[in-house]
Amino acid sequence: KAGVTQTPRYLIKTRGQQVTLSCSPISGHRSVSWYQQTPGQGLQFLFEYFSETQRNKGNFPGRFSGRQFSNSRSEMNVSTLELGDSALYLCASSLGYGLAGGSNTGELFFGEGSRLTVL
Amino acid sequence: DAKTTQPPSMDCAEGRAANLPCNHSTISGNEYVYWYRQIHSQGPQYIIHGLKNNETNEMASLIITEDRKSSTLILPHATLRDTAVYYCIVRVDRSGGSNYKLTFGKGTLLTVNP
């Protein structure tokens, strides 16, 4: 079973530009979450999508946005890039929404991440 | 979700058991304890989770104290490949609501030495 796929793996942008990152969840998984990881702040939750709807959102400015498609694939976009946006952006998928019991352990499966460098 | 406290680093000899503690003294009755680890430059990997009872799987064992204020992750026979940052997370299981917002702390850097 293929894991979570994130593209691109590495990218370099300049301040003011915008970037779109893509995430393909594990087949059958309907929930996709995004996290930002920096040396200073660690892993921080960005947002979560289920059935094309944003279900939860972290404390990030409106420059950070996302969406989920009917096939559960997700994209996140960062507009007007700042130097501080340089980070590893991680996508995680999970079976469902809500219950952590039964066949859904509630565990998240993370991708390898997209490493963004803003110059 | 409740906060957790972990030591910033630990060392363990290869082949020995690694015992990683986690304090979650403000945990609520409906919060689960989850453990993830992150090997350098990779995405976090799920290890194990539990509510009240001790749990064991092919990777590790989770021991939760009776008052649920702390837990210990046990890697029974640590190998060099277990060197990673280990995160202890408590998370509410909200029936019918989103529960995939994880709050990661700084974690514990476990270094397994040959």
Tab-separated table of C-alpha atoms in Angstrom:
chain	number	residue	atom	x	y	z
A	1	LYS	CA	0.000	0.000	0.000
A	2	ALA	CA	1.516	3.307	-1.072
A	3	GLY	CA	2.184	5.828	1.660
A	4	VAL	CA	1.427	9.518	1.810
A	5	THR	CA	2.999	11.293	-1.150
A	6	GLN	CA	4.008	14.917	-1.013
A	7	THR	CA	5.244	17.000	-3.914
A	8	PRO	CA	7.506	18.736	-4.475
A	9	ARG	CA	10.051	17.444	-1.941
A	10	TYR	CA	12.220	20.535	-2.136
A	11	LEU	CA	11.648	24.005	-3.461
A	12	ILE	CA	13.161	27.439	-3.261
A	13	LYS	CA	11.148	30.621	-3.548
A	14	THR	CA	11.784	34.300	-2.991
A	15	ARG	CA	9.960	36.670	-0.674
A	16	GLY	CA	6.626	37.808	-2.008
A	17	GLN	CA	6.057	34.771	-4.185
A	18	GLN	CA	3.398	32.170	-3.554
A	19	VAL	CA	3.708	28.413	-3.365
A	20	THR	CA	1.384	25.434	-3.700
A	21	LEU	CA	2.196	22.087	-2.098
A	22	SER	CA	0.427	18.854	-2.894
A	23	CYS	CA	-0.439	15.825	-0.794
A	24	SER	CA	-1.872	12.488	-1.891
A	25	PRO	CA	-3.152	10.507	1.096
A	26	ILE	CA	-3.076	6.770	1.511
A	27	SER	CA	-5.767	5.129	-0.581
A	28	GLY	CA	-9.017	5.029	1.365
A	29	HIS	CA	-7.986	7.744	3.812
A	30	ARG	CA	-10.363	10.667	3.852
A	31	SER	CA	-8.773	12.994	6.382
A	32	VAL	CA	-5.733	15.107	5.545
A	33	SER	CA	-3.892	17.342	7.976
A	34	TRP	CA	-1.049	19.763	7.384
A	35	TYR	CA	1.769	20.684	9.764
A	36	GLN	CA	4.635	23.132	9.636
A	37	GLN	CA	7.947	22.196	11.218
A	38	THR	CA	10.667	24.721	11.990
A	39	PRO	CA	13.695	24.446	14.305
A	40	GLY	CA	12.365	27.200	16.533
A	41	GLN	CA	8.669	26.336	16.783
A	42	GLY	CA	8.744	22.599	16.199
A	43	LEU	CA	5.715	20.892	14.692
A	44	GLN	CA	2.667	23.128	14.450
A	45	PHE	CA	-0.782	22.236	13.192
A	46	LEU	CA	-1.963	24.197	10.176
A	47	PHE	CA	-5.322	22.727	9.210
A	48	GLU	CA	-7.280	19.559	8.644
A	49	TYR	CA	-9.650	18.557	5.866
A	50	PHE	CA	-12.255	15.858	5.630
A	51	SER	CA	-14.684	15.368	2.761
A	52	GLU	CA	-13.465	18.548	1.090
A	53	THR	CA	-14.280	20.618	4.173
A	54	GLN	CA	-11.868	22.288	6.536
A	55	ARG	CA	-12.633	20.817	9.961
A	56	ASN	CA	-9.985	22.440	12.099
A	57	LYS	CA	-7.516	25.268	11.779
A	58	GLY	CA	-4.357	26.237	13.627
A	59	ASN	CA	-3.087	29.698	14.498
A	60	PHE	CA	-1.610	30.758	11.204
A	61	PRO	CA	-2.293	33.909	9.198
A	62	GLY	CA	-4.687	33.947	6.287
A	63	ARG	CA	-1.753	33.689	3.855
A	64	PHE	CA	-1.875	29.980	4.592
A	65	SER	CA	-4.769	28.226	2.936
A	66	GLY	CA	-5.677	24.791	1.774
A	67	ARG	CA	-8.249	22.692	0.069
A	68	GLN	CA	-9.197	19.091	-0.446
A	69	PHE	CA	-10.510	17.513	-3.603
A	70	SER	CA	-13.158	14.850	-4.047
A	71	ASN	CA	-10.464	12.176	-4.343
A	72	SER	CA	-9.118	13.265	-0.910
A	73	ARG	CA	-5.971	14.767	-2.394
A	74	SER	CA	-5.092	18.034	-0.743
A	75	GLU	CA	-3.158	21.157	-1.559
A	76	MET	CA	-1.932	23.948	0.633
A	77	ASN	CA	-1.002	27.389	-0.567
A	78	VAL	CA	1.111	30.088	1.004
A	79	SER	CA	0.871	33.531	-0.529
A	80	THR	CA	3.208	36.497	-0.156
A	81	LEU	CA	6.002	34.349	1.190
A	82	GLU	CA	8.111	35.595	4.072
A	83	LEU	CA	11.534	34.422	5.195
A	84	GLY	CA	9.933	32.873	8.268
A	85	ASP	CA	7.865	30.560	6.093
A	86	SER	CA	10.967	28.504	5.403
A	87	ALA	CA	10.091	25.148	6.902
A	88	LEU	CA	9.317	21.512	6.377
A	89	TYR	CA	5.636	21.175	5.528
A	90	LEU	CA	4.214	17.821	6.473
A	91	CYS	CA	1.003	16.240	5.349
A	92	ALA	CA	-0.674	13.448	7.284
A	93	SER	CA	-3.589	11.264	6.342
A	94	SER	CA	-5.955	9.228	8.429
A	95	LEU	CA	-8.893	6.958	7.862
A	96	GLY	CA	-11.742	9.009	9.126
A	97	TYR	CA	-13.158	11.815	11.130
A	98	GLY	CA	-14.007	11.537	14.761
A	99	LEU	CA	-13.730	8.183	16.429
A	100	ALA	CA	-10.358	6.805	17.452
A	101	GLY	CA	-11.721	3.405	18.304
A	102	GLY	CA	-12.662	0.376	16.291
A	103	SER	CA	-10.840	-0.083	13.034
A	104	ASN	CA	-9.757	3.516	13.112
A	105	THR	CA	-6.939	3.850	15.627
A	106	GLY	CA	-6.851	7.565	15.002
A	107	GLU	CA	-3.250	7.347	14.000
A	108	LEU	CA	-1.870	9.729	11.470
A	109	PHE	CA	0.365	8.622	8.628
A	110	PHE	CA	2.822	11.320	7.682
A	111	GLY	CA	4.493	11.947	4.357
A	112	GLU	CA	8.167	12.797	3.956
A	113	GLY	CA	7.381	16.477	3.713
A	114	SER	CA	8.048	19.364	1.364
A	115	ARG	CA	11.025	21.458	2.365
A	116	LEU	CA	10.457	25.097	1.442
A	117	THR	CA	13.265	27.627	1.474
A	118	VAL	CA	12.356	31.286	1.117
A	119	LEU	CA	15.188	33.606	0.070
B	1	ASP	CA	-5.770	19.192	24.772
B	2	ALA	CA	-3.525	18.639	27.797
B	3	LYS	CA	0.143	19.552	27.667
B	4	THR	CA	2.934	17.025	28.105
B	5	THR	CA	6.414	17.238	29.599
B	6	GLN	CA	9.289	15.104	28.369
B	7	PRO	CA	13.039	15.162	29.059
B	8	PRO	CA	14.851	16.845	26.164
B	9	SER	CA	17.299	13.991	25.631
B	10	MET	CA	18.174	10.469	26.700
B	11	ASP	CA	20.841	7.935	25.854
B	12	CYS	CA	20.493	4.195	25.638
B	13	ALA	CA	22.899	1.374	24.860
B	14	GLU	CA	22.119	-0.759	21.851
B	15	GLY	CA	20.257	-3.923	22.822
B	16	ARG	CA	19.042	-2.497	26.111
B	17	ALA	CA	15.538	-1.324	26.891
B	18	ALA	CA	14.826	2.347	26.372
B	19	ASN	CA	12.303	3.827	28.805
B	20	LEU	CA	10.980	7.217	27.770
B	21	PRO	CA	8.898	9.059	30.364
B	22	CYS	CA	6.110	11.539	29.761
B	23	ASN	CA	4.235	13.659	32.254
B	24	HIS	CA	0.653	14.651	31.464
B	25	SER	CA	-0.662	15.641	34.860
B	26	THR	CA	-3.579	17.658	33.479
B	27	ILE	CA	-4.919	14.869	31.281
B	28	SER	CA	-8.679	14.558	31.090
B	29	GLY	CA	-10.671	11.376	31.287
B	30	ASN	CA	-11.393	11.296	27.564
B	31	GLU	CA	-7.862	12.030	26.402
B	32	TYR	CA	-5.708	9.344	24.876
B	33	VAL	CA	-1.922	9.181	25.127
B	34	TYR	CA	-0.209	8.831	21.743
B	35	TRP	CA	3.443	8.331	20.933
B	36	TYR	CA	5.093	9.253	17.652
B	37	ARG	CA	8.709	9.382	16.673
B	38	GLN	CA	10.574	11.309	14.026
B	39	ILE	CA	13.774	10.078	12.537
B	40	HIS	CA	15.909	12.854	11.124
B	41	SER	CA	14.469	14.428	7.964
B	42	GLN	CA	11.485	12.077	7.849
B	43	GLY	CA	7.848	12.566	8.757
B	44	PRO	CA	6.691	11.471	12.226
B	45	GLN	CA	5.780	7.821	12.619
B	46	TYR	CA	2.999	6.485	14.829
B	47	ILE	CA	4.194	4.108	17.546
B	48	ILE	CA	1.399	3.321	19.964
B	49	HIS	CA	-1.481	4.828	21.902
B	50	GLY	CA	-3.580	4.065	24.970
B	51	LEU	CA	-6.276	5.367	27.263
B	52	LYS	CA	-6.016	3.610	30.630
B	53	ASN	CA	-4.612	0.152	30.149
B	54	ASN	CA	-1.070	-0.758	29.265
B	55	GLU	CA	-0.617	-1.476	25.582
B	56	THR	CA	1.901	-3.458	23.568
B	57	ASN	CA	2.507	-3.816	19.869
B	58	GLU	CA	5.343	-4.966	17.672
B	59	MET	CA	7.210	-1.723	18.150
B	60	ALA	CA	6.854	-0.846	21.810
B	61	SER	CA	4.968	-1.026	25.083
B	62	LEU	CA	3.075	1.795	26.725
B	63	ILE	CA	2.726	1.876	30.485
B	64	ILE	CA	0.186	4.355	31.859
B	65	THR	CA	0.057	5.018	35.582
B	66	GLU	CA	-3.170	4.329	37.405
B	67	ASP	CA	-3.887	8.026	37.901
B	68	ARG	CA	-3.027	8.586	34.205
B	69	LYS	CA	-0.820	11.542	35.046
B	70	SER	CA	2.233	9.987	33.449
B	71	SER	CA	3.260	7.259	31.060
B	72	THR	CA	6.362	5.465	29.850
B	73	LEU	CA	7.162	4.271	26.370
B	74	ILE	CA	9.347	1.185	26.385
B	75	LEU	CA	11.431	0.054	23.436
B	76	PRO	CA	12.444	-3.412	24.662
B	77	HIS	CA	15.622	-3.868	22.646
B	78	ALA	CA	16.798	-0.562	21.258
B	79	THR	CA	18.732	-0.524	18.002
B	80	LEU	CA	20.716	2.223	16.315
B	81	ARG	CA	17.750	2.783	14.006
B	82	ASP	CA	15.639	3.778	17.004
B	83	THR	CA	17.638	6.998	17.346
B	84	ALA	CA	14.955	9.649	16.861
B	85	VAL	CA	12.897	12.341	18.529
B	86	TYR	CA	10.016	10.770	20.436
B	87	TYR	CA	6.839	12.767	20.958
B	88	CYS	CA	4.269	12.101	23.640
B	89	ILE	CA	0.892	13.628	22.787
B	90	VAL	CA	-2.436	13.645	24.553
B	91	ARG	CA	-5.474	13.974	22.393
B	92	VAL	CA	-9.181	14.102	22.879
B	93	ASP	CA	-11.272	11.583	21.060
B	94	ARG	CA	-14.276	13.706	20.155
B	95	SER	CA	-16.967	11.499	18.788
B	96	GLY	CA	-18.352	13.133	15.693
B	97	GLY	CA	-15.774	15.904	15.893
B	98	SER	CA	-12.312	16.456	14.585
B	99	ASN	CA	-9.561	14.854	16.590
B	100	TYR	CA	-6.629	15.082	14.244
B	101	LYS	CA	-5.199	18.316	15.554
B	102	LEU	CA	-2.104	17.099	17.341
B	103	THR	CA	-0.133	19.374	19.638
B	104	PHE	CA	3.501	18.343	19.454
B	105	GLY	CA	5.887	19.436	22.176
B	106	LYS	CA	9.668	19.404	21.897
B	107	GLY	CA	9.876	15.648	22.403
B	108	THR	CA	12.788	13.566	23.658
B	109	LEU	CA	15.829	12.980	21.496
B	110	LEU	CA	16.742	9.356	22.111
B	111	THR	CA	20.263	8.458	21.074
B	112	VAL	CA	21.037	4.762	20.906
B	113	ASN	CA	24.748	4.148	21.256
B	114	PRO	CA	26.649	1.109	19.964
